[in-house]
Coordinates of C-alpha atoms in Angstrom, one line a residue:
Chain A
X1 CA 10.3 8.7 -27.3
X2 CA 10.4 12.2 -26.0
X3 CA 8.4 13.4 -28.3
X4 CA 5.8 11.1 -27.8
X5 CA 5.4 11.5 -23.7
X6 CA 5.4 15.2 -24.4
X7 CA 2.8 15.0 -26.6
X8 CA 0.8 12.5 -24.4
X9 CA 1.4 14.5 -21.1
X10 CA 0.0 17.7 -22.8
X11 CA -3.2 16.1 -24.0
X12 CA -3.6 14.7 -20.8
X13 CA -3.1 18.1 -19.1
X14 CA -5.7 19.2 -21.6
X15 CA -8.3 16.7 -20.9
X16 CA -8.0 17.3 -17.4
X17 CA -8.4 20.7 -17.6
X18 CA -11.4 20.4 -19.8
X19 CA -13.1 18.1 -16.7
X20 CA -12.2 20.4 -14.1
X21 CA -13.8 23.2 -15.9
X22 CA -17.0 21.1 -16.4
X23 CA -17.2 19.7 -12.9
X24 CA -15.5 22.5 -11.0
X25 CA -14.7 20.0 -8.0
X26 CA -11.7 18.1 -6.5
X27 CA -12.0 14.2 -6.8
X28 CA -12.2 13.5 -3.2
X29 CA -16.0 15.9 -3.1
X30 CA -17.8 14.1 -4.8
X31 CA -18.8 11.5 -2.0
X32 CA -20.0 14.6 0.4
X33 CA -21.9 16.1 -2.3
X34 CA -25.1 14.3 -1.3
X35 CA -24.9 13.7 2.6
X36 CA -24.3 17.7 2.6
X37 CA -27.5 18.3 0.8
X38 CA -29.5 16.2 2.8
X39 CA -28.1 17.4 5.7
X40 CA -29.3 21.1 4.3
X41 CA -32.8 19.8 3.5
X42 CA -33.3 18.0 7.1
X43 CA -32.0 20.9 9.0
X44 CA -34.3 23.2 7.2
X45 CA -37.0 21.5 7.8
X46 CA -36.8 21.4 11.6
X47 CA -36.5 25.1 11.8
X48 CA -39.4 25.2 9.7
X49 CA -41.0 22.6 12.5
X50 CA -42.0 20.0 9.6
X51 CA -41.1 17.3 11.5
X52 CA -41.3 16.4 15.3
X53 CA -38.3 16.8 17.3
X54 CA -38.6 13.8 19.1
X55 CA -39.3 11.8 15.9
X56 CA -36.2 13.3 14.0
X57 CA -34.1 15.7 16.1
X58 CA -32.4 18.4 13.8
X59 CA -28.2 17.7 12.4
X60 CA -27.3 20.4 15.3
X61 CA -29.0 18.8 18.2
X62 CA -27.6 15.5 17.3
X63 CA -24.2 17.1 17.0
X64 CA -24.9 18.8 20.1
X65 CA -25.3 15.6 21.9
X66 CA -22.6 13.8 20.2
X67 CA -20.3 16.7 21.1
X68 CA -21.4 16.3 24.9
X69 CA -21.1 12.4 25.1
X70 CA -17.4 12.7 23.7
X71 CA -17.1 15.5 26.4
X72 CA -18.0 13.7 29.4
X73 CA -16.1 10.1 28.0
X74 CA -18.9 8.1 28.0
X75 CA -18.6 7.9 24.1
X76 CA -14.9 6.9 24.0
X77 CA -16.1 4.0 26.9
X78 CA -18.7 2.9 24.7
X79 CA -16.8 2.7 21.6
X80 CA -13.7 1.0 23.6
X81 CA -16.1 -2.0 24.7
X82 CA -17.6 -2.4 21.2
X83 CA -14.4 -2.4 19.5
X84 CA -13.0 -4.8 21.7
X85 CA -16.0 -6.9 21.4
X86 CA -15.7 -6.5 17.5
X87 CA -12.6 -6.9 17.2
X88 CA -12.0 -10.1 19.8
X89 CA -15.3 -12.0 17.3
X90 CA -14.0 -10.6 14.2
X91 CA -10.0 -12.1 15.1
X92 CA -11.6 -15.4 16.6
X93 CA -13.9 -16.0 13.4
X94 CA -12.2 -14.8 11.1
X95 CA -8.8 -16.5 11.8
X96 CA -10.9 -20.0 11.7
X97 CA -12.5 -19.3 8.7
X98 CA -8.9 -18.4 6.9
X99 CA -7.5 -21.6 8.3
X100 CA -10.2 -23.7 7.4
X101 CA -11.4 -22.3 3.9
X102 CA -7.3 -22.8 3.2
X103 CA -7.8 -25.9 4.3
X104 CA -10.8 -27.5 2.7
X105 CA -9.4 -25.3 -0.3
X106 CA -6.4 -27.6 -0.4
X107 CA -7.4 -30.8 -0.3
X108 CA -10.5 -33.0 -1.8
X109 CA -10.9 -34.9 1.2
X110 CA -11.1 -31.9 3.2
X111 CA -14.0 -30.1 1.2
X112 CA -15.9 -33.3 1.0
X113 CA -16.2 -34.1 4.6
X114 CA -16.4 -30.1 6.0
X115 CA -17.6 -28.3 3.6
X116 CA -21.0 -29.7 3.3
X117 CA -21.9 -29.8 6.9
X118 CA -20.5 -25.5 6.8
X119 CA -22.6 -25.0 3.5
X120 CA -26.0 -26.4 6.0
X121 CA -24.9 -24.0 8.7
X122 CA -24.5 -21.3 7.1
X123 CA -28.2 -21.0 6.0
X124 CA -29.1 -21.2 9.9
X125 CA -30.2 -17.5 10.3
X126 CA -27.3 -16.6 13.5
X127 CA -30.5 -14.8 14.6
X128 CA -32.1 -17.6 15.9
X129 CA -29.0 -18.6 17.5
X130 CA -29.8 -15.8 20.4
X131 CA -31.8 -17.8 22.7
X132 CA -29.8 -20.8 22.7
X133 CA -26.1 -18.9 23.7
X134 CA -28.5 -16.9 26.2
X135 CA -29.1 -21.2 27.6
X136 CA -26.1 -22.1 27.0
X137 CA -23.8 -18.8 28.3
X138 CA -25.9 -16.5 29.7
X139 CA -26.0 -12.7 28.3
X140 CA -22.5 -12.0 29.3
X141 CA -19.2 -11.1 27.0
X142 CA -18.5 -14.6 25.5
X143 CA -21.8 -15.4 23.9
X144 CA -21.7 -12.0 22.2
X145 CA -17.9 -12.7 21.4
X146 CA -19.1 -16.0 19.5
X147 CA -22.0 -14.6 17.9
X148 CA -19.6 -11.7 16.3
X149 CA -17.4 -14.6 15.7
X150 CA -20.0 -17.4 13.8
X151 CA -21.1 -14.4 11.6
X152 CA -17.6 -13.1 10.4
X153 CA -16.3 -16.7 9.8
X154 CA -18.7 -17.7 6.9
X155 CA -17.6 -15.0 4.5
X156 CA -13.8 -15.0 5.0
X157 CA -14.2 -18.5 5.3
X158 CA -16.2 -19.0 1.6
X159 CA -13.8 -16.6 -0.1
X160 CA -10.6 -18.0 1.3
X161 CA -12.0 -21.5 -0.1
X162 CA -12.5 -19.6 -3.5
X163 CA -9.7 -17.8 -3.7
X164 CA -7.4 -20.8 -3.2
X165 CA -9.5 -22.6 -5.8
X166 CA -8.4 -19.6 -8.5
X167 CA -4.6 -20.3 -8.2
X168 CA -3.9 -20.9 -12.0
X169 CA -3.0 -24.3 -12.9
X170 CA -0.6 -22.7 -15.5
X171 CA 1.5 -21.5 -12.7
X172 CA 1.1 -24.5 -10.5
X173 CA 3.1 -26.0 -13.2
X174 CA 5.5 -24.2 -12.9
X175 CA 6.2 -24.0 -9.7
X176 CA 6.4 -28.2 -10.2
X177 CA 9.0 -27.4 -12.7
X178 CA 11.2 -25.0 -10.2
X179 CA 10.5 -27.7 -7.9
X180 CA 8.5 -25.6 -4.6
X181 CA 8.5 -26.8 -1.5
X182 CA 4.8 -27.9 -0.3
X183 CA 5.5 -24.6 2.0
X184 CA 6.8 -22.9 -0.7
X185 CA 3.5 -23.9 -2.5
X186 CA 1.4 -22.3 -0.2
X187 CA 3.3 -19.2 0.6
X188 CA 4.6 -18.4 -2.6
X189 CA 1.7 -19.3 -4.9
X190 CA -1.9 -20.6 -3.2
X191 CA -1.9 -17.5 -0.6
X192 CA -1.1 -15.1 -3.1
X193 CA -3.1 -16.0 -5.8
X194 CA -5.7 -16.0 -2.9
X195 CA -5.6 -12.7 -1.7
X196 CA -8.0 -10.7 -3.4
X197 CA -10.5 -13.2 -2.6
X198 CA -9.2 -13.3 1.3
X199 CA -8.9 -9.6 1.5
X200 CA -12.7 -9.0 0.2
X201 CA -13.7 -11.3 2.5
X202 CA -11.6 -9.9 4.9
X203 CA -13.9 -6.8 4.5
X204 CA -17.2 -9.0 4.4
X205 CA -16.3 -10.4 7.8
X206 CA -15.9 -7.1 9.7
X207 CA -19.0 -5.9 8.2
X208 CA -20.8 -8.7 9.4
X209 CA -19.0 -8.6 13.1
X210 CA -20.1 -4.6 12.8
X211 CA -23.9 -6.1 12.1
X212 CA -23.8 -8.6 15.2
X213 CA -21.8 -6.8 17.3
X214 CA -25.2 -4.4 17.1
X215 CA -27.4 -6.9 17.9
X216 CA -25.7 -8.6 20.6
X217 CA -25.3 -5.3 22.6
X218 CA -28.7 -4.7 22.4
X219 CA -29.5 -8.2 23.6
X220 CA -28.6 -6.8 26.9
X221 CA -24.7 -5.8 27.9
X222 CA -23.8 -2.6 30.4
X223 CA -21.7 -0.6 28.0
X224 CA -21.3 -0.3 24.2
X225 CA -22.4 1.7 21.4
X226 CA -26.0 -1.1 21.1
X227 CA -26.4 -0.5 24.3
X228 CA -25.9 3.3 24.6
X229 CA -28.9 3.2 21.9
X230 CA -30.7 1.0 23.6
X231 CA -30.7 2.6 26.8
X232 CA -31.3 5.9 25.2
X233 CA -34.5 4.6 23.4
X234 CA -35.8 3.7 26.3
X235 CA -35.8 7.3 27.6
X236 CA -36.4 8.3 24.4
X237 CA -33.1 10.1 23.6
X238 CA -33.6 10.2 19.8
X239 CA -30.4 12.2 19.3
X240 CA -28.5 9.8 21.5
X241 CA -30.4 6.9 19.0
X242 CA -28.7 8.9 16.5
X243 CA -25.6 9.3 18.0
X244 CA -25.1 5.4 18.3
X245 CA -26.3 5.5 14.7
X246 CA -23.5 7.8 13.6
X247 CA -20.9 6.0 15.4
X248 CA -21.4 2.8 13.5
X249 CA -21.7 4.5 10.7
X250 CA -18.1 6.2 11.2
X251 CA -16.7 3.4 13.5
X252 CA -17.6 0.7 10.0
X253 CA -16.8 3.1 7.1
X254 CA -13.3 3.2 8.6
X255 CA -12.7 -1.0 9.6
X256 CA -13.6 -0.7 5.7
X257 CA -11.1 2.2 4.6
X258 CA -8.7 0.3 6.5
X259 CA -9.2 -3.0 4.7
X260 CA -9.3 -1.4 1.3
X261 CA -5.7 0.8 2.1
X262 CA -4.3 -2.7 2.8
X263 CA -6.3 -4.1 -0.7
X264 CA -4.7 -1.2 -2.7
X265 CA -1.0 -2.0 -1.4
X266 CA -1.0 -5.4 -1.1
X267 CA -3.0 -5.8 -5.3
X268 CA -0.8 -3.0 -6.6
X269 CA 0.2 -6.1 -8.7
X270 CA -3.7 -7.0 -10.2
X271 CA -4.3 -6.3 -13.3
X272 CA -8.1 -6.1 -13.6
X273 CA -10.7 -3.3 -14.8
X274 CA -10.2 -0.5 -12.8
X275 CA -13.2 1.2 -14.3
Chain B
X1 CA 23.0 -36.1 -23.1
X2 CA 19.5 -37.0 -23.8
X3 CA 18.6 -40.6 -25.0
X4 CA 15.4 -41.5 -26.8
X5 CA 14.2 -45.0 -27.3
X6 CA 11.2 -46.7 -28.6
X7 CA 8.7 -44.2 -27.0
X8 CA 5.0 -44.8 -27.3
X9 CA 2.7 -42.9 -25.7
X10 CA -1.2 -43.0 -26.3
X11 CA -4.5 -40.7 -24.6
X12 CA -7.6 -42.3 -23.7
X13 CA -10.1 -40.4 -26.0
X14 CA -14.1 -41.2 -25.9
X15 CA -13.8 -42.6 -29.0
X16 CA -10.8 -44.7 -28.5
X17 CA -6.8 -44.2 -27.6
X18 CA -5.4 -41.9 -29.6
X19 CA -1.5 -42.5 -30.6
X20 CA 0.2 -39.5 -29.7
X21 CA 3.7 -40.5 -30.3
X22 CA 4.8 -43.4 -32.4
X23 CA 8.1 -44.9 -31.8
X24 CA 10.2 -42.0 -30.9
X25 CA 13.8 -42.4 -31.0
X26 CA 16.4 -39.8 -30.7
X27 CA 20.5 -38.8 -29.4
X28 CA 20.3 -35.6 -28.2
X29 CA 24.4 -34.4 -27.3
X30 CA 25.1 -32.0 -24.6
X31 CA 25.0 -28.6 -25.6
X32 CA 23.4 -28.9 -28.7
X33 CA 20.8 -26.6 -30.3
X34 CA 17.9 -29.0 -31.9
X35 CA 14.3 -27.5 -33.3
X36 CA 11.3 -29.9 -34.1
X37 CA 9.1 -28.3 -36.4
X38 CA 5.6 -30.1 -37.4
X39 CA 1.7 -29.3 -38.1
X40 CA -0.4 -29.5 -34.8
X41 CA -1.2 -32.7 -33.3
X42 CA 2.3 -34.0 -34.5
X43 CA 3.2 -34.7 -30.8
X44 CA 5.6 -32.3 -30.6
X45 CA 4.7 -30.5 -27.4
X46 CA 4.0 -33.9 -26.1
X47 CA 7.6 -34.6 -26.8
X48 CA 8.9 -31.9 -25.1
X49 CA 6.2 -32.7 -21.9
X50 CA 7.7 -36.0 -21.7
X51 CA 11.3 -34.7 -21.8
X52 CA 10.3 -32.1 -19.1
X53 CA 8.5 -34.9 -16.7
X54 CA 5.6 -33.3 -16.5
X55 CA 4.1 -36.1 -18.5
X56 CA 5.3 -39.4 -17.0
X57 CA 2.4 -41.8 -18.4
X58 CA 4.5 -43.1 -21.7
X59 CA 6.3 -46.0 -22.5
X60 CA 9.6 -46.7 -23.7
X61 CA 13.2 -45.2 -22.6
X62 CA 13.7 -41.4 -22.1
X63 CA 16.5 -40.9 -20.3
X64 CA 18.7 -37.8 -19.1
X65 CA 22.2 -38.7 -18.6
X66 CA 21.6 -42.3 -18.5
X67 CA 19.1 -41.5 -15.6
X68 CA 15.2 -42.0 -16.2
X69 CA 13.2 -39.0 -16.4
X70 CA 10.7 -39.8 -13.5
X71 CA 9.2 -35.9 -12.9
X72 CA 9.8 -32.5 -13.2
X73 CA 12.9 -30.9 -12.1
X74 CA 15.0 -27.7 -12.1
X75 CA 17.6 -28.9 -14.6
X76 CA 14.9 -29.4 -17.3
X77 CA 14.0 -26.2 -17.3
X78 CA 10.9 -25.2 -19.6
X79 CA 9.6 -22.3 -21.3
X80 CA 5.7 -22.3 -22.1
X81 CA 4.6 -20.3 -25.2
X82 CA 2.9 -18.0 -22.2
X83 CA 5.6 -16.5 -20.0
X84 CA 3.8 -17.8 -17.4
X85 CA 5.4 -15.4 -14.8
X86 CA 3.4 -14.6 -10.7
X87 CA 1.7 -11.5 -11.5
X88 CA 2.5 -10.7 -7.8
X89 CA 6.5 -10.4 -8.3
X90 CA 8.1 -8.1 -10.0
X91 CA 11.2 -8.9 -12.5
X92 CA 14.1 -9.8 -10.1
X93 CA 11.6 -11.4 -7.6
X94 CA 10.1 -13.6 -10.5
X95 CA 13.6 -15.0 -11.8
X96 CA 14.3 -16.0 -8.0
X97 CA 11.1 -17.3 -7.5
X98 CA 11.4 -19.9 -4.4
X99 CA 15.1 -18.8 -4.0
X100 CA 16.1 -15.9 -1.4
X101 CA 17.3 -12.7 -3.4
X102 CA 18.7 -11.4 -0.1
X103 CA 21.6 -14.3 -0.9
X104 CA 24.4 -12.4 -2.4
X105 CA 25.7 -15.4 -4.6
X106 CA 21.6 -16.0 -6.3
X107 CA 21.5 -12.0 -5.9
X108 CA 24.7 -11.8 -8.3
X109 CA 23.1 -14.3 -10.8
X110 CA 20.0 -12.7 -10.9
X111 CA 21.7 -9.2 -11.8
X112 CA 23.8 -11.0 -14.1
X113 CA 20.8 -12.8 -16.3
X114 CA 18.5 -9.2 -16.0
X115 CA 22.2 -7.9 -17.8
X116 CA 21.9 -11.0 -20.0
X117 CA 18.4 -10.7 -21.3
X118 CA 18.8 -7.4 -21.4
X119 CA 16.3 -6.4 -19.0
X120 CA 18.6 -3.6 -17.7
X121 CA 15.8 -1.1 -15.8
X122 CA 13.1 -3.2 -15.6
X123 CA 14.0 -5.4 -12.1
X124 CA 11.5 -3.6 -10.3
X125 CA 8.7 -3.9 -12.9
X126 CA 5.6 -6.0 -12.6
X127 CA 4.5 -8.5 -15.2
X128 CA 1.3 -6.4 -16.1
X129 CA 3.6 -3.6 -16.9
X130 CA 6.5 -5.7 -19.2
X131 CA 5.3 -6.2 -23.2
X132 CA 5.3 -9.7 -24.2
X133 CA 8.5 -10.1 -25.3
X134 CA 10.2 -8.9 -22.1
X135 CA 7.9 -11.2 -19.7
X136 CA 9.3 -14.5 -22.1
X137 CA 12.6 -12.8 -21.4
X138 CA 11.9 -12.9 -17.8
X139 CA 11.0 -16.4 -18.3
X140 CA 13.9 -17.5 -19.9
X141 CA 16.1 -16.1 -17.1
X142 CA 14.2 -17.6 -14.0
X143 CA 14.8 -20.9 -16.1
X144 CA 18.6 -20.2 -16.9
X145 CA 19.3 -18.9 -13.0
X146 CA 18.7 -22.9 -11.8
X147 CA 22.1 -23.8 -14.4
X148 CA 19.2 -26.3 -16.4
X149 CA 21.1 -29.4 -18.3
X150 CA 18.3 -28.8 -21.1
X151 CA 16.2 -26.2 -21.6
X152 CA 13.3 -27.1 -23.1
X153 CA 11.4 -24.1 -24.9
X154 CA 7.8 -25.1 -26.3
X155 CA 6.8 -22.2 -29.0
X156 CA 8.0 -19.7 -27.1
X157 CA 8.1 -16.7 -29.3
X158 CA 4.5 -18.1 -31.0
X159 CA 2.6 -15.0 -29.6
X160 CA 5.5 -12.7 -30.7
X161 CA 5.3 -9.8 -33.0
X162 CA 7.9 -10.4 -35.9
X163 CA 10.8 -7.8 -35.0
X164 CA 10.2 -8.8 -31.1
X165 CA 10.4 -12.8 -32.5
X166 CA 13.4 -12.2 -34.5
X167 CA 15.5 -10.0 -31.4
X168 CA 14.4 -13.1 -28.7
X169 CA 15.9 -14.9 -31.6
X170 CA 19.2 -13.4 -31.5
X171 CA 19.2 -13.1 -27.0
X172 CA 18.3 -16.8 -27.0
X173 CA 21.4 -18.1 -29.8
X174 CA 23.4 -15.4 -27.4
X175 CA 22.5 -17.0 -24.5
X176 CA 22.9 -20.8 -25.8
X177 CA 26.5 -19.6 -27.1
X178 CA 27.4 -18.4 -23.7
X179 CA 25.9 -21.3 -21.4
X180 CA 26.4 -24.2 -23.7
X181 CA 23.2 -25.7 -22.6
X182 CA 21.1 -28.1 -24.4
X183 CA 18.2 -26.6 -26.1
X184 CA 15.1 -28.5 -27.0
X185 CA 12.9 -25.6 -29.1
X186 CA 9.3 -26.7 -30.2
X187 CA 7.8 -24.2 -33.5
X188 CA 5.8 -24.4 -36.4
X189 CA 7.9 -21.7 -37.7
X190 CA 10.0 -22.9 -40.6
X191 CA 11.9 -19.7 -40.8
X192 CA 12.7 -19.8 -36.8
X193 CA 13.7 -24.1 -37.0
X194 CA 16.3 -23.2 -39.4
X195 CA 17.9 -20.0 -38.3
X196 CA 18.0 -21.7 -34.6
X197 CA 18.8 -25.6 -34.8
X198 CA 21.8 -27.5 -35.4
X199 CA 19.3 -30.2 -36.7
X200 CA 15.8 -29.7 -37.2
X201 CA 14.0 -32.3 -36.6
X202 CA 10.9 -32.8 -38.8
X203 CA 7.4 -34.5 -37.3
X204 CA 4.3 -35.7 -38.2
X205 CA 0.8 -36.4 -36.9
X206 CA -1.0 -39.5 -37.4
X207 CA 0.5 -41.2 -35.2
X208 CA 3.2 -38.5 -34.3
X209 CA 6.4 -39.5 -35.3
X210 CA 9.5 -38.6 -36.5
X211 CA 10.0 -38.1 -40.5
X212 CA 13.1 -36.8 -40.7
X213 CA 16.6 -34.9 -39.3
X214 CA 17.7 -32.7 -41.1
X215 CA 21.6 -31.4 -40.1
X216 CA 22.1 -27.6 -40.7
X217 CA 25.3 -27.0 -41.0
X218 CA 25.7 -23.0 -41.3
X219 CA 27.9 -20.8 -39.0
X220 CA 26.3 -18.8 -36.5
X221 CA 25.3 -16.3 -36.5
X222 CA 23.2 -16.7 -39.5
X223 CA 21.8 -14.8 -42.0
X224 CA 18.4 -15.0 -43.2
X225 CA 18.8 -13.9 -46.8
X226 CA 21.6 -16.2 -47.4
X227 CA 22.0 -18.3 -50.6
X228 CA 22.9 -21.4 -48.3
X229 CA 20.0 -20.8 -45.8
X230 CA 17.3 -20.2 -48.7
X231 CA 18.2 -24.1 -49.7
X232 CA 18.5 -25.6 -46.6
X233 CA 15.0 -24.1 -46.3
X234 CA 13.6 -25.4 -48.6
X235 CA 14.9 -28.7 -48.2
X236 CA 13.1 -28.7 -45.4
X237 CA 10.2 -27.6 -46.6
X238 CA 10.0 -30.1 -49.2
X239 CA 9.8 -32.8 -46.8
X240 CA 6.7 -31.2 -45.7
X241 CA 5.4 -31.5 -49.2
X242 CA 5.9 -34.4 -49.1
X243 CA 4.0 -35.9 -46.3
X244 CA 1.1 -33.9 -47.8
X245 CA 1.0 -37.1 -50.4
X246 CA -1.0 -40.2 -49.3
X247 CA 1.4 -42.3 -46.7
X248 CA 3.6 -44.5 -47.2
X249 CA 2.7 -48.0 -46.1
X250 CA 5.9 -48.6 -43.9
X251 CA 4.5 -45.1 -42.0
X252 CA 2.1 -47.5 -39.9
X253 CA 4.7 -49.6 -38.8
X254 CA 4.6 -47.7 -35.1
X255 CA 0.3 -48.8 -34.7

């Protein structure tokens, strides 16, 4: 038995070496390999006065500007009101579209009479929804709210309804032999056979609220990272533009991170490809 | 004990019912060990179904200490020929299943089963890590840890290596010999019916009946390679040869 992990431990050692020697990079590089290049090549080129300044500012003005905003606190105001805006839609719709997907998941009778009339909504672009909450609720915080909210409850709503569908009847035999509670039953078997589903449409959802949260700022609102763009094209800040850019760049690459740290502790248990 | 009377049960099939069980009738006594052994489609795992109540759609008398069956419950336990274990929960958590581990009294039991399958080291392991054998031991154990009257075992080591087969073989006459409960164990492997059962009891399809009960009477633990066990074999493996003739006309009597 000794033997044996020795042996494999030492081949692996091996192996790895052989890689390293190849690549010559730690794992985690790999991602910044490109954006650094890129970076490189657009720098260069507005030293060199390629392109226009105004059209694409060079990767040191932008960080000069971005480095100024955080300075003066506008950028941590402007990324407080979007997050809360985010984060308020993402929690409202995404909360309903757990409960319901659970719930038309559960029961026939449920999916036949809801699940239709959410399947025609859903192809409603939310776009066109604009104009009507601007009627209905003017251009203040709760018609952004509930436009952040309608786009992150169809996904976590459509993979909730999956992933209670994918509970194995195998092991819903089972629990009818140990004799689970109907609570038991959903707490102990439907939820987590669901998760994978509910946590990738966990990460859907705040994708989309990242998307609408965008477009509702720049709808019109007095602070937020939409509207700092928006206010900054019309003087034709382009590194501001940028700036905004960046942030929702950063701002939804880490909602993402987050999800996926939760994905990895919570599915240490899955046993799938892992490529 | 388990009492078996006239049970019938037939499935709907496109091209007409289809007799699944013909006329089953059977004393099972409290503690003892009986194997059915028969071809597929003989009804076997039907059987054991309907003993289980997971299948309630039969007719006839099936009934668990002079108590219908009417639906599943702990004290039937069942083992699937899959371990069937929540890919989620690791070992201990898995033989608790709906029952809190942070009681000291289920906590004891479970420690004591892991100890009893031998499974010594492996509490905190998930299912995707255990071999085959160990998850069917893991099986076994969240069955045994609700006290089942019967445990009801439906090809359970079928997907199992030889050596692994013949070591669950062993653990599971241990663990009978120790608990006393009644074991109801489903195989098509001759070999495996005889070193088990008490009685092996011999079925066929067509309808699925009954042929034959066969007592073995050899002290455990057996040997394989015995002179004794070699006829008691093939005693029973003559009865197989002869259902492979054409049937007899008193077979039908069940249709």
């Amino acid at each position: 038995m000794s033997d044996v992990t020795l042996v494999s431990k030492a081949g692996k050692k091996k192996a790895s070496i052989g890689k390293a020697r190849r690549a010559g990079l730690p794992n985690w590089l790999y991602g910044w390999v490109l954006p650094v290049i890129v970076l490189a090549l657009w720098e260069a080129a507005s030293a060199l006065g390629l392109v226009s300044d105004s059209a694409l500012p060079a990767p040191s003005k932008i960080a000069k500007a971005f480095w100024q905003l955080a300075l003066t606190g506008a950028l941590a105001d402007h990324v407080t009101s979007s997050a809360i805006r985010a984060g308020g839609g993402f929690l409202l719709g995404g909360a309903t579209g757990l409960l319901l997907g659970i719930f038309t998941g559960l029961g026939k009778w449920a999916e036949k009479t809801l699940d239709p009339t959410i399947q025609m909504l859903r192809t409603v672009p939310l776009l066109t929804l604009i104009p009507l909450f601007i009627l209905w609720f003017g251009v203040g915080e709760f018609s952004k709210v509930l436009l952040i909210a309608l786009g992150s409850f169809f996904p976590l709503y459509f993979h909730t309804h999956l992933g209670v569908r994918s509970a194995d009847r195998k092991l819903y035999e089972v629990t009818r032999i140990l004799q689970y509670s109907k609570l038991h039953l959903l707490t102990k078997l439907i939820i987590p056979a669901a998760l994978p589903n509910i946590l990738l449409g966990i990460r859907l959802s705040v994708g989309a609220s990242w998307l609408l949260l965008a477009v509702a700022e720049m709808m019109g609102a007095s602070a937020g990272v939409g509207y700092m763009i928006q206010d900054a094209r019309v003087y034709a800040q382009t590194d501001i533009v940028f700036v905004g850019i960046i942030l929702f760049a950063l701002v939804g690459k880490l909602s993402d991170s987050v999800v996926r740290l939760v994905e990895k502790r919570c599915l240490r248990w899955n046993n799938s490809y892992k490529g | 004990m388990l009492n078996i009377e006239r049970l019938n049960k037939t499935f709907a099939a496109p091209a007409g019912p289809i007799v699944a069980l013909s006329n089953i009738r059977l004393q099972v006594e409290q503690g003892q060990f009986i194997t059915f052994i028969g071809p597929s489609g003989c009804g076997k795992s039907t059987l054991l179904k309907i003993v289980a109540g997971i299948d309630t759609a039969y007719e006839g008398k099936v009934e668990l200490n002079g108590k219908a069956i009417t639906g599943p419950g702990v004290d039937k336990g069942f083992i699937f020929q899959e371990p069937r274990l929540f890919p989620w929960l690791n070992v201990e958590k898995n033989i608790a299943a709906n029952l809190p581990l942070n009681n000291p009294q289920i906590r004891r039991q479970v420690d004591e089963l892991i100890e009893l399958v031998r499974l010594k080291g492996f509490e905190k392991a998930y299912p995707k890590e255990l071999s085959g054998g160990m998850a069917q031991r893991v099986a076994i154990a969240r069955a045994l840890l609700r006290k089942p009257e019967i445990l009801l075992l439906d090809e359970p080591f079928g997907a199992l290596d030889a050596f692994t087969r013949a070591h669950l073989q062993e653990v599971l006459l241990d663990i009978w010999q120790n608990s006393k409960t009644t074991m109801l164990f489903v195989t098509h492997d001759l070999d495996e019916a005889v070193f088990l059962g008490e009685k092996v009891v011999i079925m066929n399809p067509r309808p699925g009946h009954i042929r034959n009960v066969i007592d073995i009477d050899l002290p455990y633990p057996r040997k394989r390679v015995g002179h004794s066990f070699q006829e008691l074999r093939t005693r029973v493996l003559s009865e197989f040869e002869k259902v492979e003739q054409p049937p007899l006309v008193d077979q039908g009597a069940g249709i």
